[in-house]
Coordinates of C-alpha atoms in Angstrom, one line a residue:
D1 CA -85.6 197.1 -86.0
K2 CA -86.4 194.2 -83.7
K3 CA -89.7 193.5 -82.0
G4 CA -90.9 191.0 -79.5
P5 CA -89.2 189.4 -76.5
E6 CA -87.3 186.9 -78.6
H7 CA -86.2 189.5 -81.2
Q8 CA -87.3 187.4 -84.1
L9 CA -88.3 189.0 -87.3
V10 CA -90.2 187.5 -90.2
V11 CA -89.4 188.8 -93.7
T12 CA -92.4 191.1 -93.8
E13 CA -91.2 193.0 -90.7
E14 CA -87.8 193.8 -92.2
K15 CA -87.7 197.4 -93.3
F16 CA -85.4 198.9 -95.9
C17 CA -85.0 202.3 -97.5
I18 CA -83.8 203.8 -100.8
L19 CA -80.9 206.3 -100.4
F20 CA -81.0 209.4 -102.6
T21 CA -77.8 211.4 -103.1
S22 CA -77.0 214.5 -105.1
K23 CA -74.2 217.0 -105.5
F24 CA -74.4 220.6 -106.7
S25 CA -72.2 223.7 -106.8
L26 CA -72.8 227.5 -106.5
G27 CA -71.0 230.3 -108.3
S28 CA -68.0 229.2 -110.2
G29 CA -67.6 226.1 -108.2
E30 CA -66.3 227.6 -105.1
L31 CA -69.1 226.1 -103.0
V32 CA -69.9 222.4 -103.6
Y33 CA -72.6 220.7 -101.6
S34 CA -73.4 217.0 -101.3
V35 CA -76.9 216.2 -100.0
R36 CA -78.7 212.9 -99.3
T37 CA -81.9 211.6 -97.9
V38 CA -83.7 208.3 -97.4
S39 CA -87.1 207.2 -98.5
L40 CA -89.9 206.0 -96.3
P41 CA -89.5 202.4 -95.3
V42 CA -90.1 199.7 -97.9
V43 CA -90.7 195.9 -97.3
V44 CA -89.5 193.4 -99.9
V45 CA -91.7 190.4 -100.5
V46 CA -91.3 187.5 -102.8
H47 CA -95.0 186.5 -103.3
V48 CA -98.2 188.3 -103.4
N49 CA -99.5 186.4 -100.4
Q50 CA -97.0 188.3 -98.2
S51 CA -98.5 191.6 -99.2
P52 CA -101.0 191.8 -96.2
S53 CA -98.3 191.3 -93.7
A54 CA -96.0 193.7 -95.4
E55 CA -98.7 196.4 -95.5
A56 CA -99.3 195.9 -91.7
T57 CA -95.6 196.8 -91.1
I58 CA -95.8 199.8 -93.4
L59 CA -99.0 201.1 -91.9
W60 CA -97.6 200.9 -88.4
D61 CA -94.4 202.7 -89.4
N62 CA -96.1 205.5 -91.4
A63 CA -98.8 206.1 -88.8
F64 CA -96.7 206.0 -85.6
A65 CA -93.1 206.9 -86.4
E66 CA -91.8 209.8 -84.3
P67 CA -89.8 212.8 -85.8
G68 CA -86.1 212.5 -85.5
R69 CA -86.2 208.8 -84.7
I70 CA -83.4 206.3 -85.4
P71 CA -84.4 204.5 -88.5
F72 CA -86.7 202.6 -88.3
E73 CA -87.7 202.6 -84.7
V74 CA -91.4 202.6 -83.8
P75 CA -93.3 202.3 -80.6
S76 CA -94.5 198.8 -79.7
A77 CA -97.9 200.2 -78.5
V78 CA -100.1 203.2 -79.2
P79 CA -103.4 204.6 -77.8
W80 CA -106.4 203.0 -79.3
S81 CA -107.6 206.4 -80.5
H82 CA -104.5 206.7 -82.7
M83 CA -105.0 203.2 -84.1
A84 CA -108.6 203.9 -84.8
H85 CA -107.7 207.0 -86.8
A86 CA -105.1 205.1 -88.8
L87 CA -107.6 202.3 -89.6
S88 CA -110.2 204.8 -90.8
L89 CA -107.7 206.5 -93.0
R90 CA -106.6 203.2 -94.4
F91 CA -110.2 202.3 -95.3
Q92 CA -110.9 205.8 -96.8
C93 CA -107.8 205.8 -99.0
A94 CA -108.6 202.3 -100.3
N95 CA -112.3 202.6 -100.8
G96 CA -113.3 206.3 -100.7
R97 CA -115.3 206.2 -97.5
G98 CA -113.9 206.1 -93.9
L99 CA -115.2 204.4 -90.8
G100 CA -117.8 205.9 -88.5
E101 CA -117.9 205.9 -84.7
Q102 CA -120.0 202.8 -84.6
H103 CA -117.7 200.9 -86.9
L104 CA -114.7 201.8 -84.8
S105 CA -116.5 200.8 -81.6
L106 CA -117.1 197.4 -83.1
L107 CA -113.4 197.1 -84.0
C108 CA -112.4 198.1 -80.4
S109 CA -114.7 195.4 -79.0
K110 CA -113.0 192.7 -81.1
I111 CA -109.5 193.8 -80.0
F112 CA -110.4 194.4 -76.4
P113 CA -113.3 191.9 -75.6
G114 CA -115.0 192.5 -72.3
Q115 CA -113.3 195.9 -71.7
V116 CA -115.0 199.3 -71.6
E117 CA -114.1 201.3 -74.7
D118 CA -111.5 203.9 -73.8
P119 CA -109.5 206.0 -76.3
N120 CA -106.4 205.5 -74.0
L121 CA -106.4 201.8 -74.1
L122 CA -103.0 200.6 -75.3
F123 CA -103.0 198.9 -78.7
Q124 CA -99.9 196.7 -79.1
W125 CA -98.3 195.7 -82.4
S126 CA -98.7 192.1 -81.4
K127 CA -102.5 192.5 -81.3
L128 CA -102.5 193.9 -84.8
H129 CA -100.6 191.1 -86.6
K130 CA -99.2 188.6 -84.2
E131 CA -101.9 187.2 -81.9
P132 CA -105.1 185.6 -83.4
L133 CA -108.4 187.1 -82.4
P134 CA -110.2 185.4 -79.5
G135 CA -111.8 182.2 -80.7
R136 CA -110.4 182.6 -84.3
S137 CA -107.5 181.3 -86.3
F138 CA -106.6 184.6 -87.9
T139 CA -105.3 187.9 -86.6
F140 CA -107.1 191.2 -86.5
W141 CA -105.1 192.6 -89.4
E142 CA -105.8 189.5 -91.6
W143 CA -109.5 190.0 -91.0
F144 CA -109.5 193.8 -91.4
Y145 CA -107.3 193.6 -94.6
G146 CA -109.6 190.9 -96.0
T147 CA -112.7 193.1 -95.7
C148 CA -110.9 196.2 -97.1
D149 CA -109.7 194.2 -100.0
L150 CA -113.2 192.7 -100.7
I151 CA -114.7 196.2 -100.8
K152 CA -111.9 197.5 -103.1
R153 CA -112.3 194.7 -105.6
H154 CA -116.0 194.2 -105.8
L155 CA -118.1 196.5 -103.6
Q156 CA -116.6 199.9 -103.7
S157 CA -119.6 201.8 -105.2
Q158 CA -122.1 200.2 -102.8
W159 CA -119.8 201.0 -99.9
Q160 CA -119.4 204.6 -100.9
D161 CA -123.2 204.9 -101.3
G162 CA -123.7 203.7 -97.7
L163 CA -125.6 200.5 -98.8
I164 CA -123.2 198.2 -96.8
A165 CA -123.4 198.5 -93.0
G166 CA -120.0 196.8 -92.7
F167 CA -118.5 196.6 -89.3
V168 CA -121.6 195.6 -87.4
S169 CA -121.8 192.6 -85.0
R170 CA -124.3 189.8 -85.4
Q171 CA -126.1 190.9 -82.2
Q172 CA -126.2 194.6 -83.3
A173 CA -127.7 193.5 -86.6
E174 CA -130.4 191.5 -84.9
E175 CA -131.3 194.3 -82.6
M176 CA -131.5 196.8 -85.5
L177 CA -133.8 194.5 -87.5
L178 CA -136.1 193.6 -84.7
S179 CA -136.5 197.3 -83.9
E180 CA -138.6 197.5 -87.1
P181 CA -141.4 195.0 -86.1
L182 CA -143.7 195.9 -89.0
H183 CA -141.2 195.7 -91.8
E184 CA -139.0 193.0 -93.3
N185 CA -135.5 194.5 -93.6
F186 CA -132.0 193.3 -94.3
I187 CA -128.5 194.5 -93.4
L188 CA -125.2 193.8 -95.2
R189 CA -122.4 193.3 -92.8
F190 CA -118.8 191.9 -92.7
S191 CA -118.6 188.4 -91.5
D192 CA -117.0 187.8 -88.1
S193 CA -115.9 184.3 -88.9
E194 CA -114.9 184.5 -92.6
V195 CA -111.9 186.5 -93.7
G196 CA -113.1 188.7 -96.6
G197 CA -116.7 187.7 -96.2
L198 CA -119.9 189.7 -96.5
T199 CA -123.0 188.2 -94.8
T200 CA -126.7 189.3 -94.9
A201 CA -129.0 189.4 -91.9
Y202 CA -132.7 189.7 -92.6
S203 CA -135.9 189.6 -90.6
M204 CA -138.9 187.6 -91.6
L205 CA -142.0 186.1 -90.0
N206 CA -141.4 182.5 -89.0
P207 CA -144.2 180.5 -90.7
N208 CA -144.3 178.0 -87.9
S209 CA -144.2 180.2 -84.8
G210 CA -145.7 183.4 -86.2
V211 CA -142.9 185.3 -84.6
R212 CA -140.6 187.7 -86.5
E213 CA -137.0 186.3 -86.3
V214 CA -133.6 187.2 -87.8
Y215 CA -131.8 184.9 -90.2
H216 CA -128.3 185.0 -91.5
L217 CA -127.1 184.0 -95.0
Q218 CA -123.9 182.1 -95.4
P219 CA -121.1 184.7 -96.1
W220 CA -120.2 185.6 -99.7
T221 CA -116.5 186.1 -100.6
A222 CA -114.6 187.5 -103.6
K223 CA -115.0 184.2 -105.4
D224 CA -118.8 184.4 -105.1
F225 CA -118.9 188.0 -106.4
G226 CA -116.7 186.9 -109.3
I227 CA -119.6 184.6 -110.3
R228 CA -122.5 186.9 -109.6
A229 CA -122.4 190.5 -108.3
L230 CA -123.8 191.7 -105.0
A231 CA -126.7 193.7 -106.5
D232 CA -127.8 190.7 -108.6
R233 CA -127.7 188.4 -105.6
V234 CA -129.9 190.9 -103.6
H235 CA -132.3 191.0 -106.6
D236 CA -132.5 187.2 -106.8
L237 CA -133.2 186.5 -103.1
L238 CA -137.0 186.6 -102.4
E239 CA -136.3 187.0 -98.7
L240 CA -134.6 190.4 -99.1
K241 CA -137.1 193.1 -99.4
N242 CA -136.0 196.4 -97.8
L243 CA -132.6 197.6 -96.9
Y244 CA -132.5 198.8 -93.3
P245 CA -134.2 201.1 -92.4
N246 CA -137.2 200.2 -94.6
I247 CA -135.8 201.2 -98.0
P248 CA -137.1 199.1 -100.9
K249 CA -134.1 197.3 -102.3
S250 CA -135.0 198.2 -105.9
D251 CA -134.7 201.9 -105.0
V252 CA -131.0 201.7 -104.1
F253 CA -129.7 198.6 -105.8
S254 CA -131.4 198.8 -109.3
Q255 CA -128.7 201.0 -110.7
Y256 CA -126.2 198.2 -110.0
Y257 CA -128.2 195.4 -111.6
T258 CA -126.5 193.6 -114.5
P259 CA -128.5 194.7 -117.7
S260 CA -130.8 192.0 -119.1
Q261 CA -129.7 190.4 -122.3
P262 CA -132.1 190.1 -125.2
S263 CA -133.8 186.7 -125.2
G264 CA -134.3 184.5 -128.2
P265 CA -133.8 181.0 -129.6
P266 CA -130.1 180.0 -129.8
T267 CA -128.6 180.3 -133.3
G268 CA -125.5 178.9 -135.1
A269 CA -123.4 176.5 -133.1
D270 CA -125.3 177.3 -129.9
A271 CA -128.5 176.0 -131.4
N272 CA -127.6 172.5 -130.2
Y273 CA -127.4 173.5 -126.6
V274 CA -129.8 174.5 -123.8
S275 CA -128.8 177.9 -122.5
T276 CA -128.4 178.4 -118.7
R277 CA -128.3 181.2 -116.2
I278 CA -127.2 181.4 -112.6
I279 CA -129.5 182.7 -109.8
V280 CA -129.2 182.7 -106.1
V281 CA -131.7 181.1 -103.7
A282 CA -131.7 180.6 -100.0
E283 CA -132.0 176.8 -100.0
N284 CA -133.6 176.3 -96.6
G285 CA -134.9 179.7 -95.8
P286 CA -138.3 180.4 -94.2
A287 CA -139.6 182.0 -97.4
R288 CA -139.4 178.6 -99.1
A289 CA -141.2 176.9 -96.3
N290 CA -143.9 179.5 -96.4
G291 CA -144.4 179.4 -100.2
M292 CA -143.7 183.1 -100.5
E293 CA -144.4 184.7 -103.9
A294 CA -141.8 186.8 -105.7
A295 CA -142.2 190.5 -104.8
Q296 CA -139.3 192.2 -106.5
P297 CA -139.1 193.6 -110.1
S298 CA -139.0 190.8 -112.7
H299 CA -136.4 192.7 -114.8
S300 CA -133.0 194.1 -114.1
P301 CA -133.1 197.6 -115.5
M302 CA -130.6 198.6 -118.2
A303 CA -127.4 200.3 -117.2
G304 CA -127.7 204.1 -117.0
S305 CA -130.8 204.2 -114.9
P306 CA -131.0 207.4 -112.8
P307 CA -129.2 206.8 -109.5
T308 CA -131.2 206.8 -106.3
P309 CA -129.8 208.9 -103.5
A310 CA -128.0 206.8 -100.9
P311 CA -129.7 206.1 -97.6
S312 CA -128.7 208.3 -94.7
D313 CA -128.2 206.1 -91.6
A314 CA -127.5 207.9 -88.4
F315 CA -126.5 204.6 -86.8
F316 CA -123.2 204.5 -88.7
G317 CA -122.3 208.2 -88.4
T318 CA -121.0 208.4 -92.0
P319 CA -122.7 208.7 -95.4
Q320 CA -123.5 206.1 -96.8
G321 CA -133.9 188.7 -80.8
V322 CA -133.6 185.2 -81.5
A323 CA -131.4 184.0 -84.3
S324 CA -132.4 180.8 -86.2
P325 CA -129.8 178.5 -87.7
A326 CA -127.9 180.1 -90.6
T327 CA -129.3 179.6 -94.0
S328 CA -127.2 179.0 -97.1
G329 CA -127.2 181.3 -100.1
G330 CA -127.1 178.4 -102.6
M331 CA -126.2 178.7 -106.3
V332 CA -128.6 177.0 -108.7
M333 CA -128.0 176.5 -112.4
M334 CA -131.3 177.1 -114.1
P335 CA -131.5 175.7 -117.6
V336 CA -134.0 177.5 -119.8
S337 CA -134.7 177.3 -123.5
E338 CA -137.3 178.6 -125.9
N339 CA -139.2 176.6 -128.5
P340 CA -140.3 178.1 -131.9
A341 CA -143.7 179.1 -130.4
G342 CA -142.0 181.3 -127.9
Q343 CA -142.9 179.1 -124.9
V344 CA -140.3 178.9 -122.1
I345 CA -139.4 175.3 -121.3
L346 CA -137.9 174.4 -118.0
T347 CA -136.0 171.3 -118.7
D348 CA -135.8 168.1 -116.8
M349 CA -132.3 169.1 -115.6
L350 CA -134.0 170.9 -112.7
D351 CA -134.5 167.5 -111.2
M352 CA -130.7 167.3 -110.7
T353 CA -130.5 170.5 -108.7
A354 CA -131.1 171.2 -105.1
P355 CA -134.1 169.4 -103.6
V356 CA -135.9 172.7 -103.0
M357 CA -136.1 173.2 -106.8
N358 CA -138.5 170.2 -107.1
D359 CA -141.2 172.2 -105.4
P360 CA -143.7 173.3 -108.1
A361 CA -144.6 176.4 -106.3
I362 CA -141.0 177.5 -106.2
L363 CA -140.5 176.7 -109.9
Q364 CA -143.5 178.9 -110.7
D365 CA -142.0 181.7 -108.6
L366 CA -138.8 181.5 -110.5
L367 CA -140.5 181.4 -113.9
D368 CA -142.6 184.4 -113.0
L369 CA -139.5 186.2 -111.9
Y370 CA -137.1 185.5 -114.7
T371 CA -139.3 184.8 -117.7
P372 CA -142.0 187.4 -117.4
D373 CA -142.6 188.1 -121.1
A374 CA -143.3 184.6 -122.4
P375 CA -146.0 182.0 -122.0
L376 CA -145.0 179.5 -119.4
H377 CA -144.7 175.7 -119.8
M378 CA -143.0 173.3 -117.3
S379 CA -141.9 169.9 -118.5

C-alpha cells in the first residue's frame, strides 16, 4: 500500500486489518470447515492529533476501494463527482445534514481554482491530504475536517435547521447580501482562512458614505464557542438583525439562547465580589460609529420556547459589492452589581475595557439591553 512517486508512507497512511477465523463441522464431524475473513482497514495512531489524517486514509479507502482488490490497493485519483458524493455523506453522517449543490460547487472551486466545474475532473489523493490549498498553509482535508468537527461539537442543531450557510465564499456572501438593498441581513459561513472557523458577513449602511456595504466579523472557533454559544453571540451583536433572506434573528435563534438567570444581590461568600458577565461587541463596527440603538429583544427566552420553523433557502439546495476592512468580534467583561435599592451600578472597571466601552451612548445601549428591569445608574 504505497502512494506517491517516492513511495514514502506516513504512519497515518499505513493500513492494517483484523483477521477473523472460525471452524465448524457438519453431521457427526465428517465435514469440517475453516473460514476466515478480514475487517475493513484500520489505521493505528498514537495521539489524537493524528486522527484527522487517519480519517482521510479511511475515507478514501472506504469510498473508492474496488471489489476483489488486493488489500489494500486503492486508486490514486477519482472523478470529482465521486469525491463530492463522499464528502457530502461524510458531512451527513457526522452532522445530520449533507451538502447541497452550491456547497459542493464552492468546494470544487477551492480544489480546482480557475477551472470550469466538471464532474469528470480527476481528484487526486495528493489534493485531499498532501498538497496545501493555493495561498494557504493547510490542506483541503484539514480545512474540511475542521469545519465538520466544529459543527459536530458546537453547531449541530443550527446546521440541521439550515441557519448556517456554511460553504459559501466571501464574494458569494457579499453578492447575496447586497441583493437585498432594503434590508440589513447577515450570513453565517465557514471561514476560508481559519481552520475550523465560522465567520459572519453582514450588510449595513455606512454612516460616512451613505452606501450599504458588507462587513465581515473575525472568525469564531471552537474555543470561542466554549466561552459563549453561537446563538448568544448573534443575540449580543447589535449589527446582526436579520438572517438572510430577511428573517428576524429572534425568530430562528431564540430557541437556542441561554436562559436568563434570576438577578439579585450577591449573598454569602459572593457578597464581597462584583458579579460579571460576558457579552460580544463588534469593537470597530459601523454600528458603533453611527450610535445605533439596540433593536433586539432585551431578554433571552427560557429554554423550551416553541421552535420556529427553519428557513428554506433555495440557494443552498438543502433544508436548512465592496467589502470594508474586517471588524473584530471582541469579548468584553461587563462588571454589573446591584445596590440595596435595586439600582444597577456599572462599575469603574469599564474604564479598563476596550476604548469603545468609554462611549456613554454605547454604555446606555448595553444597560438598556442587559438590565431592562431595573433603574439605571452609571458611576
